[in-house]
Tab-separated table of C-alpha atoms in Angstrom:
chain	number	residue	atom	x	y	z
A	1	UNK	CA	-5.824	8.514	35.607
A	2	UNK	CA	-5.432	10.504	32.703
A	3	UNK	CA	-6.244	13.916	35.135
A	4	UNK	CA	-3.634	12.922	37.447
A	5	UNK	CA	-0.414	12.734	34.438
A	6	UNK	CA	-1.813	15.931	33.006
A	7	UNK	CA	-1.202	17.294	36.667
A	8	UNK	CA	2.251	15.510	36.836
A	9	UNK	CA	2.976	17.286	33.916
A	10	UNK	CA	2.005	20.388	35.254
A	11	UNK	CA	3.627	20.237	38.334
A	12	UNK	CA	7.154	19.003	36.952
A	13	UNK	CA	7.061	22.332	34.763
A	14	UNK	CA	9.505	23.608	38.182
A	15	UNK	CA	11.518	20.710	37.889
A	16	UNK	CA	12.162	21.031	33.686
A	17	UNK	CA	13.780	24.036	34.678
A	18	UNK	CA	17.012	22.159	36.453
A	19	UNK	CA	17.375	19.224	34.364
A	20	UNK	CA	18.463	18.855	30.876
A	21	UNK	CA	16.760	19.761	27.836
A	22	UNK	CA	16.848	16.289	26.188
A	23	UNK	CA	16.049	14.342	29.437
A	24	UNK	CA	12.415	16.881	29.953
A	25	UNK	CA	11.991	16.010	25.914
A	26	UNK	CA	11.724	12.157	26.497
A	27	UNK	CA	9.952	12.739	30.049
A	28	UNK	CA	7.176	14.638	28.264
A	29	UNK	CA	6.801	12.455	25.437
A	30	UNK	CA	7.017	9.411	27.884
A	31	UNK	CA	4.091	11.164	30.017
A	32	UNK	CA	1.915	12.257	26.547
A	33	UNK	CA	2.584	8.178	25.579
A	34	UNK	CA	1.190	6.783	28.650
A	35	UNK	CA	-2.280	9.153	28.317
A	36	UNK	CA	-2.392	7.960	24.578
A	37	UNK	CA	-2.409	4.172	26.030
A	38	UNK	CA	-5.909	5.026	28.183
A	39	UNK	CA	-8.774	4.662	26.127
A	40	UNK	CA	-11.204	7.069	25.191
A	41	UNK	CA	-8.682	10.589	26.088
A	42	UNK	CA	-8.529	12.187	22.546
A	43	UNK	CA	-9.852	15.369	23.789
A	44	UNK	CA	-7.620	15.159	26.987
A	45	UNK	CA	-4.438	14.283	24.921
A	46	UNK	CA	-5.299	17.080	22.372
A	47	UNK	CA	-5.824	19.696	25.011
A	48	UNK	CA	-2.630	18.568	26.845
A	49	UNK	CA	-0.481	18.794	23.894
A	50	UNK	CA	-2.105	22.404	23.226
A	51	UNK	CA	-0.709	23.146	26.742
A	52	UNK	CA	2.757	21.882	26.217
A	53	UNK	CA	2.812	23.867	23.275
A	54	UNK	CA	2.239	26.772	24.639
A	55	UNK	CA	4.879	25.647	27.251
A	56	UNK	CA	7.500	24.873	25.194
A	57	UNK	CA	7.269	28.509	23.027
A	58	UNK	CA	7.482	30.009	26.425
A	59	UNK	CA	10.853	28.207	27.649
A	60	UNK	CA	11.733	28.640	23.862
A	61	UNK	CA	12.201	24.596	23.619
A	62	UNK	CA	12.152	24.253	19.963
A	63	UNK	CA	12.956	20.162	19.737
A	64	UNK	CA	10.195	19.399	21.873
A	65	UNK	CA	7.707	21.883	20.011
A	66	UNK	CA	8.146	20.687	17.059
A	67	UNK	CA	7.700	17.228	18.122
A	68	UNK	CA	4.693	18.230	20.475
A	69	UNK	CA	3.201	20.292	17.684
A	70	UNK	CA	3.318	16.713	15.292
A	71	UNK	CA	1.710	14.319	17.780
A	72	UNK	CA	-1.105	17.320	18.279
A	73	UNK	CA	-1.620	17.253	14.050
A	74	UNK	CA	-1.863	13.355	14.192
A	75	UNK	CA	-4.488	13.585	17.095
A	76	UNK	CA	-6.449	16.315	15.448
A	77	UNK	CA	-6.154	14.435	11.821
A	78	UNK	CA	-7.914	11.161	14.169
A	79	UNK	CA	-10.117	13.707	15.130
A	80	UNK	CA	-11.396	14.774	11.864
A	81	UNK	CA	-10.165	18.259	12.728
A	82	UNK	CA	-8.630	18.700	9.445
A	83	UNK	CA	-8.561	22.285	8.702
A	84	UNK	CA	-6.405	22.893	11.764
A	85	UNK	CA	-3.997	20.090	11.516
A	86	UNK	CA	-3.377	21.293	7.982
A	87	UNK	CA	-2.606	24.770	9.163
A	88	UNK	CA	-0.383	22.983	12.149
A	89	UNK	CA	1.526	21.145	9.789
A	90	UNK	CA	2.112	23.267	7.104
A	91	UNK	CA	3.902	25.236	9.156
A	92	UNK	CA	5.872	23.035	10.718
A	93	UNK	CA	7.188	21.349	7.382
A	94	UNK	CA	8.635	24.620	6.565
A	95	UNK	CA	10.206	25.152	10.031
A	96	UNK	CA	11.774	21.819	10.325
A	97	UNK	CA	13.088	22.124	6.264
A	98	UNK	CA	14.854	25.092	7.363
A	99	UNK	CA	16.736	22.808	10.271
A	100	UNK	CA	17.233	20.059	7.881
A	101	UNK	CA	16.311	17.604	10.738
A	102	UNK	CA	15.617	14.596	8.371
A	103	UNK	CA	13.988	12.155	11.083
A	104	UNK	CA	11.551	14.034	12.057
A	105	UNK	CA	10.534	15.584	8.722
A	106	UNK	CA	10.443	12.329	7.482
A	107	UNK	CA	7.189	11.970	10.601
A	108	UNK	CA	5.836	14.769	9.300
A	109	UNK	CA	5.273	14.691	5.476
A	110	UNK	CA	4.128	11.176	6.327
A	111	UNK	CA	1.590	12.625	8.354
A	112	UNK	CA	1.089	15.034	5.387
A	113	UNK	CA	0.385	12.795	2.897
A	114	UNK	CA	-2.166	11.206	5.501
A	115	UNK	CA	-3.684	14.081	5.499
A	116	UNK	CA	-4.318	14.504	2.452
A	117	UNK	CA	-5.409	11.922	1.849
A	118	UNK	CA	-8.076	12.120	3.700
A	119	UNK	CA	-9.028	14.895	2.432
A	120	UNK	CA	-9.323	13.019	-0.993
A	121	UNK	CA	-6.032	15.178	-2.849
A	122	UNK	CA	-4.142	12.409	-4.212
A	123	UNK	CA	-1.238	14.821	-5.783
A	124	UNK	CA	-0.770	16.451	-3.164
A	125	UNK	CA	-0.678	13.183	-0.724
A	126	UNK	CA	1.893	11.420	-3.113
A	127	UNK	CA	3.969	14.842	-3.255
A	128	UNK	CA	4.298	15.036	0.401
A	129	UNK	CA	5.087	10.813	0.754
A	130	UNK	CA	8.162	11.558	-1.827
A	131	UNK	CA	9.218	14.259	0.317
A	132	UNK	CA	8.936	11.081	3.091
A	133	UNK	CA	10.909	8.821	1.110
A	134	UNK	CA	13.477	11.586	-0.394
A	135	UNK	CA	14.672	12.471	3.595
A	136	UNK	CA	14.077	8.716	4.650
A	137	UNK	CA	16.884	7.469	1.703
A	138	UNK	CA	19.313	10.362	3.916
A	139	UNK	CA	19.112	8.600	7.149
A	140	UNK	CA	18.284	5.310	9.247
A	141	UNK	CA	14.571	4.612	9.345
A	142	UNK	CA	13.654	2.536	11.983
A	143	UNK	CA	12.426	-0.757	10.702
A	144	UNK	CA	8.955	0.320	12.189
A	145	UNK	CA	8.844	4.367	10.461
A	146	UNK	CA	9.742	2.244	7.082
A	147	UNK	CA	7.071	-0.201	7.576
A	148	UNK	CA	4.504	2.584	7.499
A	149	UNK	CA	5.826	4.759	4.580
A	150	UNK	CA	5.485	1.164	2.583
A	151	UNK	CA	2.116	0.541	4.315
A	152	UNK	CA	1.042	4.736	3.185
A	153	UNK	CA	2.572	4.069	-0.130
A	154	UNK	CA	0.214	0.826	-0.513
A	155	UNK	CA	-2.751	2.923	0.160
A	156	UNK	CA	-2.385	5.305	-2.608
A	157	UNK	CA	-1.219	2.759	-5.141
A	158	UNK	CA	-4.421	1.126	-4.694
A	159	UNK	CA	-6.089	3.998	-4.889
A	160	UNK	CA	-5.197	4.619	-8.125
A	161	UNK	CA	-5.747	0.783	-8.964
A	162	UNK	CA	-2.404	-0.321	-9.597
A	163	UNK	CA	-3.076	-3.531	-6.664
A	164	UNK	CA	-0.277	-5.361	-7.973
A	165	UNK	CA	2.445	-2.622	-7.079
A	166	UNK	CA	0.220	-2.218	-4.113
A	167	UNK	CA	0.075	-5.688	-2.818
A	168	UNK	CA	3.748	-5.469	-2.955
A	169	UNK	CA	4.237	-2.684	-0.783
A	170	UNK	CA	1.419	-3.989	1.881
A	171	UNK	CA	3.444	-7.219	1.880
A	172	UNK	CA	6.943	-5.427	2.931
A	173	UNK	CA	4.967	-3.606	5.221
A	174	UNK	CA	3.338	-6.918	6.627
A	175	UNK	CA	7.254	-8.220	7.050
A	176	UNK	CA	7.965	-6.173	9.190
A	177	UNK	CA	5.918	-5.141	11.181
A	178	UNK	CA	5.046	-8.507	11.766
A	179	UNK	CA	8.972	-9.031	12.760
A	180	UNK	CA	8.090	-6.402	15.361
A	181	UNK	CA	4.398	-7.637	16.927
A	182	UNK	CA	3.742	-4.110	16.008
A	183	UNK	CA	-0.663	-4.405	15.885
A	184	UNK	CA	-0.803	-2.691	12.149
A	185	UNK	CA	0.365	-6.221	10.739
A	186	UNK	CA	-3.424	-7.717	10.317
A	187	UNK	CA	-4.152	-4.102	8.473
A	188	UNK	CA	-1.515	-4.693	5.992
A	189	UNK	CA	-2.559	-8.436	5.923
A	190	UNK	CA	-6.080	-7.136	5.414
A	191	UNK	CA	-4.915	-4.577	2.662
A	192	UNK	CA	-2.769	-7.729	0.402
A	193	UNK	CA	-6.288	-9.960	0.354
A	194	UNK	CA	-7.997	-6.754	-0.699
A	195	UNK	CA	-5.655	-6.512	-3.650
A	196	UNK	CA	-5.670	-10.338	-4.169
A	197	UNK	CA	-9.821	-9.866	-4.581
A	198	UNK	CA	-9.842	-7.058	-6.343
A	199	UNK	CA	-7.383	-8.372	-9.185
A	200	UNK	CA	-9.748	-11.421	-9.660
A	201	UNK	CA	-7.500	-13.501	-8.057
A	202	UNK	CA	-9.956	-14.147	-4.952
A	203	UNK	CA	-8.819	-17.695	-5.058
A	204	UNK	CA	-5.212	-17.211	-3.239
A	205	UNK	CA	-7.109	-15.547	-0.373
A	206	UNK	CA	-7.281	-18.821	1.228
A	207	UNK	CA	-3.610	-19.716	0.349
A	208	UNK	CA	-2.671	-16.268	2.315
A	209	UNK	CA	-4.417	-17.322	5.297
A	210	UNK	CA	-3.776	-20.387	5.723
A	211	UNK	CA	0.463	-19.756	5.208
A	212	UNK	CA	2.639	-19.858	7.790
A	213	UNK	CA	2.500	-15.557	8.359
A	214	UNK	CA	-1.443	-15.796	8.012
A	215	UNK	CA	-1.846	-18.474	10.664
A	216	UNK	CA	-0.708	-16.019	13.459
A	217	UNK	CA	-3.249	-13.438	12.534
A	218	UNK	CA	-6.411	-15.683	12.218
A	219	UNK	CA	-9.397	-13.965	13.590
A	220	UNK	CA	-12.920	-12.015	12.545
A	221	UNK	CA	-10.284	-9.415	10.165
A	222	UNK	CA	-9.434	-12.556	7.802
A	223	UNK	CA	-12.908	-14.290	8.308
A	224	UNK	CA	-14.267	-11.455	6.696
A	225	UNK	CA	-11.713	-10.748	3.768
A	226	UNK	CA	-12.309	-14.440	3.150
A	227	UNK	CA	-16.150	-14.125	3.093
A	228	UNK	CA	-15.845	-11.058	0.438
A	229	UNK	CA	-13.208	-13.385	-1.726
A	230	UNK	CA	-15.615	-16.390	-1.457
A	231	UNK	CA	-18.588	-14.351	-2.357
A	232	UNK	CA	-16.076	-12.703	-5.115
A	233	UNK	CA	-14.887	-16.102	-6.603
A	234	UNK	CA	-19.040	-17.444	-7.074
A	235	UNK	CA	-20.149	-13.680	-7.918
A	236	UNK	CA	-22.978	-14.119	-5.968
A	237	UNK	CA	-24.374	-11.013	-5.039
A	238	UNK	CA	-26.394	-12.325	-2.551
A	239	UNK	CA	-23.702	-14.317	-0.494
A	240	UNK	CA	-21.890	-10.609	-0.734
A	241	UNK	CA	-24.274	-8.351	1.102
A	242	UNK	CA	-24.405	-11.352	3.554
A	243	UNK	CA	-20.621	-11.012	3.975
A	244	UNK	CA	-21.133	-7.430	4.473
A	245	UNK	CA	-23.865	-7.754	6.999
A	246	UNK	CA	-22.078	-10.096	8.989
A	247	UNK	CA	-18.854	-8.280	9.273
A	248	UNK	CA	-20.110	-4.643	9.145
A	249	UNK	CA	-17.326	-3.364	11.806
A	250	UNK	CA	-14.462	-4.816	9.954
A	251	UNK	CA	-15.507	-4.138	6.549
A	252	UNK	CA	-17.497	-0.993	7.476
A	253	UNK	CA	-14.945	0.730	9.798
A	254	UNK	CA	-11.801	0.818	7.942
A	255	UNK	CA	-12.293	3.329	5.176
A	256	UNK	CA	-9.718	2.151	2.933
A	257	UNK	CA	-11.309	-1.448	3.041
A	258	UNK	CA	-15.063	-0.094	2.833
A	259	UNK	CA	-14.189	2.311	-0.557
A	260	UNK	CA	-12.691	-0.362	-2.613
A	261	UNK	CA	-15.572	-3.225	-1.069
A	262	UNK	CA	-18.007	-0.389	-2.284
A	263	UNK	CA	-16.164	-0.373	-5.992
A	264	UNK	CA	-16.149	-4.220	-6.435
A	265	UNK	CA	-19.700	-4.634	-5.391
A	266	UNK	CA	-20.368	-2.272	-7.794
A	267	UNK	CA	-18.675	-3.777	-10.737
A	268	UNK	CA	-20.088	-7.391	-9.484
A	269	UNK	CA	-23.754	-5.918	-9.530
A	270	UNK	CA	-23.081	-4.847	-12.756
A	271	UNK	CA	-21.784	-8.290	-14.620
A	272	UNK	CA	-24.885	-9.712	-13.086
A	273	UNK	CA	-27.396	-7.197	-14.476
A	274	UNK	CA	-25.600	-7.230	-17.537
A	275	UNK	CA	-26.232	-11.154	-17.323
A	276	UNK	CA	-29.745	-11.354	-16.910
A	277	UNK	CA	-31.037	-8.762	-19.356
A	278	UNK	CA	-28.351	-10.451	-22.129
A	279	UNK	CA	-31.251	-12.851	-23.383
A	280	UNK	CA	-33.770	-10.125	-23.404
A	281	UNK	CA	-35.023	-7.591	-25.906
A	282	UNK	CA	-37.727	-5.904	-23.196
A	283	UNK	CA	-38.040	-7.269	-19.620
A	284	UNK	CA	-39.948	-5.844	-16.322
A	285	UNK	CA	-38.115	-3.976	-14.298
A	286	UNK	CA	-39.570	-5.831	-11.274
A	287	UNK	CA	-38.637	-9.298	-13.146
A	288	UNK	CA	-35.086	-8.166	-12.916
A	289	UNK	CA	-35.565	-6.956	-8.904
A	290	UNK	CA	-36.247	-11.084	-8.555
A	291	UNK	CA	-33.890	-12.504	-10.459
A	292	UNK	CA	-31.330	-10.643	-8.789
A	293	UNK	CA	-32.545	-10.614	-5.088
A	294	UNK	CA	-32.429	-6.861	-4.688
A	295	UNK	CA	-34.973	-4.076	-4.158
A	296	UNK	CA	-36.457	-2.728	-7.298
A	297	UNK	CA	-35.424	1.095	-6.631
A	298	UNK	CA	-31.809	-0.567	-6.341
A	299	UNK	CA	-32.191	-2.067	-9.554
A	300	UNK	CA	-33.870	0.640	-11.818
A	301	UNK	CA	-31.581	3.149	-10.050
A	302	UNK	CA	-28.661	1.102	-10.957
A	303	UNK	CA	-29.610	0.494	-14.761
A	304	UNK	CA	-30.190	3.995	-15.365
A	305	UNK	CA	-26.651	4.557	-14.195
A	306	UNK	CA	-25.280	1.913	-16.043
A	307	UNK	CA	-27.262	3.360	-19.466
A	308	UNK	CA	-25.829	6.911	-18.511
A	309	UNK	CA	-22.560	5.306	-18.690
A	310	UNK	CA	-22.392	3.494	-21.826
A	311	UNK	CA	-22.172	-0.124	-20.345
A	312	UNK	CA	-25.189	-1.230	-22.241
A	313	UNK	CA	-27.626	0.654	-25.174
A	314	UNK	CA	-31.078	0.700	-23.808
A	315	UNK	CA	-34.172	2.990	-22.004
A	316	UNK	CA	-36.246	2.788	-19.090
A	317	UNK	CA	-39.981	3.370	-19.794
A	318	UNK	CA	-41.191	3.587	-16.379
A	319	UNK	CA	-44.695	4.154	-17.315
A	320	UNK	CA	-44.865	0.749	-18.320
A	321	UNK	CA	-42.185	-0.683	-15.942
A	322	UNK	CA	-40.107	-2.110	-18.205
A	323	UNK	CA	-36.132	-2.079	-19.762
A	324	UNK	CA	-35.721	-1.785	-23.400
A	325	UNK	CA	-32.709	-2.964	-24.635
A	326	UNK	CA	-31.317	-1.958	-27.887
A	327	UNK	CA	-29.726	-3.945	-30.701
A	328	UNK	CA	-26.310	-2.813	-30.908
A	329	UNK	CA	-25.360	-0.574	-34.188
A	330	UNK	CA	-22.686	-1.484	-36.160
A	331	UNK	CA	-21.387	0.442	-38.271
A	332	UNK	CA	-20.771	0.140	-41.644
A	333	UNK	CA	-17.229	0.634	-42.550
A	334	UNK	CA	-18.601	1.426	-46.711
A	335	UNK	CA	-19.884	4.970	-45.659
A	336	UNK	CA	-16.442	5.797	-43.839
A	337	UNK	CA	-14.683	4.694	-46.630
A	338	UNK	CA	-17.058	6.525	-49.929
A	339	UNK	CA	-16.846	9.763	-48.132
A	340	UNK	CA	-12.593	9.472	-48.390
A	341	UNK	CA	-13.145	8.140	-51.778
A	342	UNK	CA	-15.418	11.194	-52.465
A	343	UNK	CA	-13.028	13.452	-50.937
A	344	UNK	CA	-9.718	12.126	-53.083
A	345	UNK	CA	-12.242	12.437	-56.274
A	346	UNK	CA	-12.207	16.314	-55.452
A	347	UNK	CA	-8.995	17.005	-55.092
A	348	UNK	CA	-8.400	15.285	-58.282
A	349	UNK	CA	-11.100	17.491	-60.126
A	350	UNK	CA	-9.658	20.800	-58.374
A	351	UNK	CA	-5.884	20.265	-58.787
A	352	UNK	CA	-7.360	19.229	-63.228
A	353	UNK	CA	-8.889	22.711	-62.594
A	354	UNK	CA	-6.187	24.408	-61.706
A	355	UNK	CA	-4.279	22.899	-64.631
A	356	UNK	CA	-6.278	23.312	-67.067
A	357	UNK	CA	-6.939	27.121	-66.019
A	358	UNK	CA	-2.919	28.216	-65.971
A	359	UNK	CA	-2.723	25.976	-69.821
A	360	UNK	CA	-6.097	28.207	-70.653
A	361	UNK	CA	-4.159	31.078	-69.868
């Protein structure tokens, strides 16, 4: 099927020729839509938008280029091909600045700021979304194009761990798409539990899903977010990996979801360790590893971590097996205090010096 339109598209090349510019734009796009909706044609789409490319600077079609050139970016960006869509759309955000054409620039930086952050450069990812939102505030956005710079702008937010301006943004995004059955609603469902969890307020995640806009989603995507809040709200550590196990693809899959799932078990491993070895002066290692319910590399790799980083004073002897947690030093506030006492006395004694040597004199 997906052959036979890349041959219709071929063959109506003749055709293009006699009919208006704008109707061959929305006849190609129409065509490069319909392959998208068959499953499994990445490649095919990719290599048919290479040839249309190559069509359109040919015929000198400029519009449909540009547009062309932006859906082949996105596929290669799903494609993990990011060194070339980078190059792709670099160029084409300084083409389409110089013909002010705010609609689709407002696509591309989008796409930009996807990009990047992919590629893990948060600058430059929130640079190129408030180029987004700077041409977006100069024209009509379609409800749905708005809906994803709120959903993009949710993403980095959270990223840098501000969930409650995040949440926010997830839930306009949720609104409307929503509004419009467009699929990305349970994502930005998904994306507001997240933030409910991971501002220890794990306890509205049932509220969420339960609510009127919830109900309509229910399904394996909220079963899990409401295993990880459950787990969240008893800290159980145990009842987490479970969660994790059971919903691998929809925990696992979405990057976004997985990186932050990663963080908070994380922190919740460590407010357990820090837990058990509270009562203890020097414990085994291996005591720990059963307490806990996890693997005793896990454990003694995570406590040397957690030493590196200052959360607790203590060693690991691993000759003997064993953590050995130290007392922590306080300080004595006298010693700060006689060495500015000390100091003051000498100024004294050199500014009488001084005195006493111009008198002398």
């Amino acid at each position: 099927m997906g052959e036979e339109l890349r041959s219709l598209l071929t063959e109506l090349r003749h055709f293009f020729s006699l009919i208006p510019k704008a109707k061959t734009a929305k006849i190609v796009r129409g065509i490069i839509d319909a392959v998208a909706k068959i499953p499994g044609t990445s490649e095919l789409q990719i290599s048919l938008c290479r040839e249309m490319v190559e069509w359109t600077r040919a015929e000198k079609r400029t519009f449909l280029r540009q547009r062309v050139e932006a859906r082949l970016a996105a596929l290669l960006m799903e494609n993990k091909e990011y060194a070339e869509a980078l190059t792709l759309l670099t160029d084409l955000v300084r083409e389409v600045r110089r013909l002010d054409d705010k609609l689709l620039l407002v696509d591309i930086d989008l796409l930009e700021s996807k990009l990047h952050f992919s590629l893990r450069n948060l600058p430059k990812a929130k640079a190129a979304l408030t180029a987004a939102r700077t041409a977006a505030n100069a024209i009509y956005v379609p409800p749905a194009q708005q809906a994803t710079i709120d959903l993009q702008s949710g993403i980095l937010h959270a990223e840098e761990k501000d969930y409650k301006t995040a949440f926010s943004y997830f839930f306009e995004a949720f609104e409307a798409f929503s509004a419009l059955d467009d699929p990305r609603a349970i994502y930005s469902l998904k994306y507001m539990l997240l933030c409910k969890v991971m501002t220890s307020q794990a306890d509205d995640v049932a509220g969420l899903i339960s609510s009127k806009a919830g109900l309509k989603f229910t399904g394996v995507d909220l079963d899990a977010m409401k295993a990880v809040a459950e787990a969240y709200s008893k800290r159980s550590l145990k009842d987490f990996e479970t969660a994790l196990s059971m919903y691998k693809d929809q925990l696992g899959e979405d990057p976004i979801v997985h990186r932050h799932i990663s963080s908070l078990y994380d922190t919740l491993l460590e407010q357990n360790l820090c837990r058990l070895i509270e009562p203890f002066s020097k414990v085994e290692i291996s005591h720990i590893s059963e307490l806990i319910g996890l693997p005793m590399d896990t454990v003694e790799s995570k406590l040397s971590q957690m030493i590196l980083d200052k959360k607790f004073a203590g060693t690991l002897d691993q000759g003997a097996g064993c953590l050995i947690i130290f007392d922590d030093s306080m300080t004595d506030g006298i010693f700060a205090t006689t060495l500015d006492t000390i100091s003051n006395i000498s100024k004294v004694v050199d500014s009488l010096y001084l005195r006493s040597a111009k008198i002398m004199a």
